[in-house]
mmCIF file of C-alpha atoms in Angstrom:
data_model
loop_
_atom_site.group_PDB
_atom_site.id
_atom_site.type_symbol
_atom_site.label_atom_id
_atom_site.label_comp_id
_atom_site.label_asym_id
_atom_site.label_seq_id
_atom_site.Cartn_x
_atom_site.Cartn_y
_atom_site.Cartn_z
ATOM 1 C CA GLU P 1 15.414 -32.434 0.703
ATOM 2 C CA THR P 2 19.059 -33.284 0.769
ATOM 3 C CA GLY P 3 18.931 -35.999 3.557
ATOM 4 C CA VAL P 4 21.297 -33.930 5.652
ATOM 5 C CA THR P 5 19.926 -32.529 8.769
ATOM 6 C CA GLN P 6 21.659 -30.279 11.176
ATOM 7 C CA SER P 7 20.632 -29.423 14.827
ATOM 8 C CA PRO P 8 19.920 -27.093 16.286
ATOM 9 C CA THR P 9 18.842 -24.750 13.662
ATOM 10 C CA HIS P 10 19.512 -21.563 15.895
ATOM 11 C CA LEU P 11 21.558 -21.123 18.944
ATOM 12 C CA ILE P 12 22.868 -18.202 21.109
ATOM 13 C CA LYS P 13 26.029 -18.481 23.081
ATOM 14 C CA THR P 14 28.358 -16.286 25.245
ATOM 15 C CA ARG P 15 31.759 -15.321 24.346
ATOM 16 C CA GLY P 16 34.186 -17.973 25.976
ATOM 17 C CA GLN P 17 31.591 -20.854 25.908
ATOM 18 C CA GLN P 18 31.744 -23.895 23.889
ATOM 19 C CA VAL P 19 29.239 -25.220 21.558
ATOM 20 C CA THR P 20 28.525 -28.456 19.945
ATOM 21 C CA LEU P 21 26.760 -28.495 16.511
ATOM 22 C CA ARG P 22 25.535 -31.719 15.043
ATOM 23 C CA CYS P 23 24.859 -33.249 11.427
ATOM 24 C CA SER P 24 23.301 -36.454 10.283
ATOM 25 C CA SER P 25 23.517 -37.634 6.768
ATOM 26 C CA GLN P 26 22.317 -40.429 4.312
ATOM 27 C CA SER P 27 23.535 -43.758 4.790
ATOM 28 C CA GLY P 28 26.856 -44.372 2.761
ATOM 29 C CA HIS P 29 27.829 -40.825 2.637
ATOM 30 C CA ASN P 30 31.089 -41.368 4.509
ATOM 31 C CA THR P 31 32.641 -37.968 3.546
ATOM 32 C CA VAL P 32 31.464 -35.020 5.648
ATOM 33 C CA SER P 33 32.829 -31.354 5.596
ATOM 34 C CA TRP P 34 31.980 -28.427 7.474
ATOM 35 C CA TYR P 35 31.802 -24.826 6.451
ATOM 36 C CA GLN P 36 31.625 -21.536 8.102
ATOM 37 C CA GLN P 37 29.347 -18.804 6.192
ATOM 38 C CA ALA P 38 29.458 -15.219 7.431
ATOM 39 C CA LEU P 39 26.744 -12.982 6.359
ATOM 40 C CA GLY P 40 27.101 -11.910 2.860
ATOM 41 C CA GLN P 41 30.015 -14.129 2.139
ATOM 42 C CA GLY P 42 30.518 -17.582 0.762
ATOM 43 C CA PRO P 43 30.971 -20.686 2.844
ATOM 44 C CA GLN P 44 34.626 -21.104 4.167
ATOM 45 C CA PHE P 45 36.060 -24.593 4.545
ATOM 46 C CA ILE P 46 36.775 -25.713 8.085
ATOM 47 C CA PHE P 47 37.531 -29.424 7.874
ATOM 48 C CA GLN P 48 36.636 -32.621 6.154
ATOM 49 C CA TYR P 49 36.231 -36.079 7.746
ATOM 50 C CA TYR P 50 36.467 -39.503 6.015
ATOM 51 C CA ARG P 51 35.830 -42.719 7.776
ATOM 52 C CA GLU P 52 36.059 -40.713 11.026
ATOM 53 C CA GLU P 53 39.333 -39.306 10.499
ATOM 54 C CA GLU P 54 40.027 -35.673 9.559
ATOM 55 C CA ASN P 55 41.709 -35.533 6.207
ATOM 56 C CA GLY P 56 41.508 -32.079 5.333
ATOM 57 C CA ARG P 57 41.527 -28.705 7.048
ATOM 58 C CA GLY P 58 41.004 -25.171 6.228
ATOM 59 C CA ASN P 59 42.659 -21.803 7.842
ATOM 60 C CA PHE P 60 40.875 -22.284 11.131
ATOM 61 C CA PRO P 61 42.583 -22.541 14.617
ATOM 62 C CA PRO P 62 42.703 -25.609 16.689
ATOM 63 C CA ARG P 63 39.639 -24.743 18.839
ATOM 64 C CA PHE P 64 37.464 -25.882 15.735
ATOM 65 C CA SER P 65 37.432 -29.594 16.159
ATOM 66 C CA GLY P 66 35.211 -32.392 14.967
ATOM 67 C CA LEU P 67 34.187 -35.962 15.088
ATOM 68 C CA GLN P 68 32.682 -38.306 12.656
ATOM 69 C CA PHE P 69 30.738 -41.461 13.932
ATOM 70 C CA PRO P 70 30.170 -44.888 12.224
ATOM 71 C CA ASN P 71 26.569 -44.043 12.005
ATOM 72 C CA TYR P 72 27.287 -41.079 9.419
ATOM 73 C CA SER P 73 26.583 -38.369 11.895
ATOM 74 C CA SER P 74 29.284 -35.696 12.741
ATOM 75 C CA GLU P 75 29.760 -33.025 15.201
ATOM 76 C CA LEU P 76 31.754 -29.563 15.014
ATOM 77 C CA ASN P 77 32.913 -28.471 18.287
ATOM 78 C CA VAL P 78 33.989 -24.797 19.068
ATOM 79 C CA ASN P 79 35.712 -23.810 22.185
ATOM 80 C CA ALA P 80 36.421 -20.485 23.685
ATOM 81 C CA LEU P 81 33.953 -18.708 21.292
ATOM 82 C CA GLU P 82 34.646 -15.322 19.945
ATOM 83 C CA LEU P 83 32.177 -12.706 18.630
ATOM 84 C CA ASP P 84 33.529 -13.467 15.065
ATOM 85 C CA ASP P 85 32.366 -16.991 15.246
ATOM 86 C CA SER P 86 28.975 -15.846 14.858
ATOM 87 C CA ALA P 87 27.961 -17.314 11.355
ATOM 88 C CA LEU P 88 25.910 -20.003 9.690
ATOM 89 C CA TYR P 89 27.598 -23.496 10.121
ATOM 90 C CA LEU P 90 27.122 -25.907 7.305
ATOM 91 C CA CYS P 91 27.825 -29.417 6.965
ATOM 92 C CA ALA P 92 28.025 -31.068 3.681
ATOM 93 C CA THR P 93 28.126 -34.920 2.895
ATOM 94 C CA ARG P 94 28.918 -37.054 -0.135
ATOM 95 C CA LEU P 95 29.728 -40.511 -1.368
ATOM 96 C CA THR P 96 33.474 -40.701 -1.729
ATOM 97 C CA GLY P 97 34.774 -40.323 -5.241
ATOM 98 C CA THR P 98 31.474 -38.186 -6.300
ATOM 99 C CA THR P 99 31.518 -34.446 -6.679
ATOM 100 C CA GLU P 100 27.882 -33.583 -5.636
ATOM 101 C CA ALA P 101 27.917 -32.443 -1.953
ATOM 102 C CA PHE P 102 24.676 -32.417 -0.210
ATOM 103 C CA PHE P 103 24.343 -29.457 2.423
ATOM 104 C CA GLY P 104 22.173 -29.254 5.497
ATOM 105 C CA GLN P 105 20.076 -26.072 6.065
ATOM 106 C CA GLY P 106 22.852 -25.131 8.523
ATOM 107 C CA THR P 107 22.919 -23.830 12.231
ATOM 108 C CA ARG P 108 22.913 -20.050 12.845
ATOM 109 C CA LEU P 109 25.122 -19.591 15.509
ATOM 110 C CA THR P 110 25.182 -15.975 17.422
ATOM 111 C CA VAL P 111 28.028 -15.159 19.965
ATOM 112 C CA VAL P 112 27.194 -12.280 22.172
ATOM 113 C CA GLY K 1 46.814 -17.227 -3.575
ATOM 114 C CA GLU K 2 43.742 -19.293 -4.487
ATOM 115 C CA SER K 3 40.463 -17.305 -4.924
ATOM 116 C CA VAL K 4 37.011 -17.800 -6.641
ATOM 117 C CA GLY K 5 35.290 -14.602 -7.139
ATOM 118 C CA LEU K 6 32.121 -13.117 -8.694
ATOM 119 C CA HIS K 7 32.033 -9.897 -10.912
ATOM 120 C CA LEU K 8 28.517 -8.719 -10.048
ATOM 121 C CA PRO K 9 27.075 -8.837 -6.311
ATOM 122 C CA THR K 10 23.248 -8.413 -7.754
ATOM 123 C CA LEU K 11 21.786 -9.365 -11.125
ATOM 124 C CA SER K 12 17.979 -8.162 -11.484
ATOM 125 C CA VAL K 13 16.069 -9.732 -14.521
ATOM 126 C CA GLN K 14 12.423 -9.957 -15.746
ATOM 127 C CA GLU K 15 10.751 -13.257 -15.546
ATOM 128 C CA GLY K 16 11.081 -15.023 -18.771
ATOM 129 C CA ASP K 17 14.503 -13.498 -19.424
ATOM 130 C CA ASN K 18 17.778 -15.412 -19.723
ATOM 131 C CA SER K 19 20.093 -14.844 -16.795
ATOM 132 C CA ILE K 20 24.007 -14.987 -16.941
ATOM 133 C CA ILE K 21 26.086 -15.174 -13.943
ATOM 134 C CA ASN K 22 29.863 -14.787 -14.143
ATOM 135 C CA CYS K 23 32.564 -16.082 -12.063
ATOM 136 C CA ALA K 24 36.420 -15.597 -12.306
ATOM 137 C CA TYR K 25 38.964 -18.075 -10.473
ATOM 138 C CA SER K 26 42.471 -18.080 -10.196
ATOM 139 C CA ASN K 27 43.536 -21.602 -9.442
ATOM 140 C CA SER K 28 43.968 -23.665 -12.610
ATOM 141 C CA ALA K 29 44.537 -26.938 -10.871
ATOM 142 C CA SER K 30 40.967 -27.828 -9.947
ATOM 143 C CA ASP K 31 39.480 -30.719 -11.416
ATOM 144 C CA TYR K 32 35.703 -29.637 -11.111
ATOM 145 C CA PHE K 33 33.863 -26.207 -10.897
ATOM 146 C CA ILE K 34 30.467 -26.518 -9.476
ATOM 147 C CA TRP K 35 27.513 -23.883 -9.205
ATOM 148 C CA TYR K 36 25.545 -23.730 -6.080
ATOM 149 C CA LYS K 37 22.068 -21.906 -5.488
ATOM 150 C CA GLN K 38 21.353 -20.784 -2.003
ATOM 151 C CA GLU K 39 17.745 -19.724 -1.070
ATOM 152 C CA SER K 40 17.257 -17.787 2.105
ATOM 153 C CA GLY K 41 17.530 -19.734 5.215
ATOM 154 C CA LYS K 42 18.811 -22.963 3.281
ATOM 155 C CA GLY K 43 21.984 -24.569 2.694
ATOM 156 C CA PRO K 44 23.672 -24.391 -0.724
ATOM 157 C CA GLN K 45 22.066 -26.724 -3.437
ATOM 158 C CA PHE K 46 23.972 -28.116 -6.201
ATOM 159 C CA ILE K 47 22.956 -27.133 -9.765
ATOM 160 C CA ILE K 48 25.629 -28.304 -12.096
ATOM 161 C CA ASP K 49 29.170 -28.955 -12.234
ATOM 162 C CA ILE K 50 31.964 -29.131 -15.193
ATOM 163 C CA ARG K 51 35.006 -30.944 -15.443
ATOM 164 C CA SER K 52 38.219 -29.037 -16.190
ATOM 165 C CA ASN K 53 38.687 -30.651 -19.550
ATOM 166 C CA MET K 54 35.199 -29.555 -20.794
ATOM 167 C CA ASP K 55 34.232 -26.166 -21.894
ATOM 168 C CA LYS K 56 30.455 -26.483 -21.836
ATOM 169 C CA ARG K 57 27.850 -28.498 -20.107
ATOM 170 C CA GLN K 58 24.061 -28.441 -20.278
ATOM 171 C CA GLY K 59 21.478 -29.154 -17.460
ATOM 172 C CA GLN K 60 17.713 -28.308 -17.362
ATOM 173 C CA ARG K 61 17.560 -25.081 -18.171
ATOM 174 C CA VAL K 62 20.885 -24.175 -16.891
ATOM 175 C CA THR K 63 24.218 -24.295 -19.097
ATOM 176 C CA VAL K 64 27.713 -23.769 -17.616
ATOM 177 C CA LEU K 65 30.632 -22.228 -19.798
ATOM 178 C CA LEU K 66 34.295 -22.878 -18.892
ATOM 179 C CA ASN K 67 36.862 -20.686 -20.488
ATOM 180 C CA LYS K 68 40.341 -21.969 -19.029
ATOM 181 C CA THR K 69 42.136 -19.269 -21.219
ATOM 182 C CA VAL K 70 40.802 -16.337 -18.999
ATOM 183 C CA LYS K 71 39.784 -18.551 -16.106
ATOM 184 C CA HIS K 72 36.100 -17.418 -16.548
ATOM 185 C CA LEU K 73 33.103 -19.547 -15.519
ATOM 186 C CA SER K 74 29.499 -18.605 -16.223
ATOM 187 C CA LEU K 75 26.052 -19.926 -15.362
ATOM 188 C CA GLN K 76 23.153 -19.332 -17.856
ATOM 189 C CA ILE K 77 19.714 -19.748 -16.788
ATOM 190 C CA ALA K 78 17.013 -19.774 -19.539
ATOM 191 C CA ALA K 79 13.680 -18.511 -19.196
ATOM 192 C CA THR K 80 14.295 -17.379 -15.627
ATOM 193 C CA GLN K 81 11.480 -17.935 -12.901
ATOM 194 C CA PRO K 82 10.521 -16.162 -9.820
ATOM 195 C CA GLY K 83 11.660 -19.348 -7.939
ATOM 196 C CA ASP K 84 15.185 -18.866 -9.231
ATOM 197 C CA SER K 85 15.699 -15.863 -7.081
ATOM 198 C CA ALA K 86 18.400 -16.818 -4.588
ATOM 199 C CA VAL K 87 22.268 -16.383 -4.173
ATOM 200 C CA TYR K 88 24.303 -18.377 -6.671
ATOM 201 C CA PHE K 89 27.927 -19.311 -5.938
ATOM 202 C CA CYS K 90 30.528 -20.886 -8.149
ATOM 203 C CA ALA K 91 33.078 -23.091 -6.263
ATOM 204 C CA GLU K 92 35.969 -24.997 -7.456
ATOM 205 C CA LYS K 93 36.619 -28.652 -6.033
ATOM 206 C CA GLY K 94 40.052 -29.346 -4.548
ATOM 207 C CA TYR K 95 41.074 -32.648 -2.880
ATOM 208 C CA SER K 96 39.167 -32.173 0.131
ATOM 209 C CA THR K 97 37.224 -28.802 -0.077
ATOM 210 C CA LEU K 98 35.240 -26.620 -1.956
ATOM 211 C CA THR K 99 36.473 -23.042 -2.514
ATOM 212 C CA PHE K 100 33.545 -20.638 -2.968
ATOM 213 C CA GLY K 101 33.152 -17.346 -4.071
ATOM 214 C CA LYS K 102 31.105 -14.430 -2.528
ATOM 215 C CA GLY K 103 27.878 -14.960 -4.443
ATOM 216 C CA THR K 104 25.842 -13.177 -6.799
ATOM 217 C CA MET K 105 22.049 -12.291 -5.814
ATOM 218 C CA LEU K 106 19.656 -13.124 -8.607
ATOM 219 C CA LEU K 107 16.352 -10.986 -8.384
ATOM 220 C CA VAL K 108 13.514 -12.136 -10.708
ATOM 221 C CA SER K 109 10.577 -9.847 -10.777
ATOM 222 C CA PRO K 110 7.265 -11.036 -12.373
#
């Protein structure tokens, strides 16, 4: 158990729709990152939040956005879903200044 | 550009053998290199990391070797067990991101 919980575990959406994925982590883990993992690939960095502000972003368009809340939970929002957005979405949390990131089990998003 | 890649997509070993998983990287500026294990239906699980100023680090049944001259990282698993079957990723840690390679699937047969 990593102490990181993601919801929902599976989700099916239609192209053009919007989706919100959620992540809750251990108390004190004030850095959260989101990753997209396509089938058969390694996770790709989307963005990172620290103390409720985005402080790093990967090569993803603005329709991927996020929020982090004071209770160590966070959200990933994706607008105007495309078929290629189908993937496993992972959140990872860690204590600032440490290297060990704790991953959730992921949300499997399918866009049809 | 920056990349972290693996040489072998699948490694098959017998239970009890030692396993070696390799990884090549191209960005020399990273402070840490990390190995993750990902079992089916789960998120990546931290195995071991190594600072860029080290060349070897040992954990429980695992050893990571870093060769900065040839930009090569390896994970050695001693006495491989069926429970070690998973996909293994190397990753390099930047300021706010982990850059993952594509992964190597380790299959352990009894």
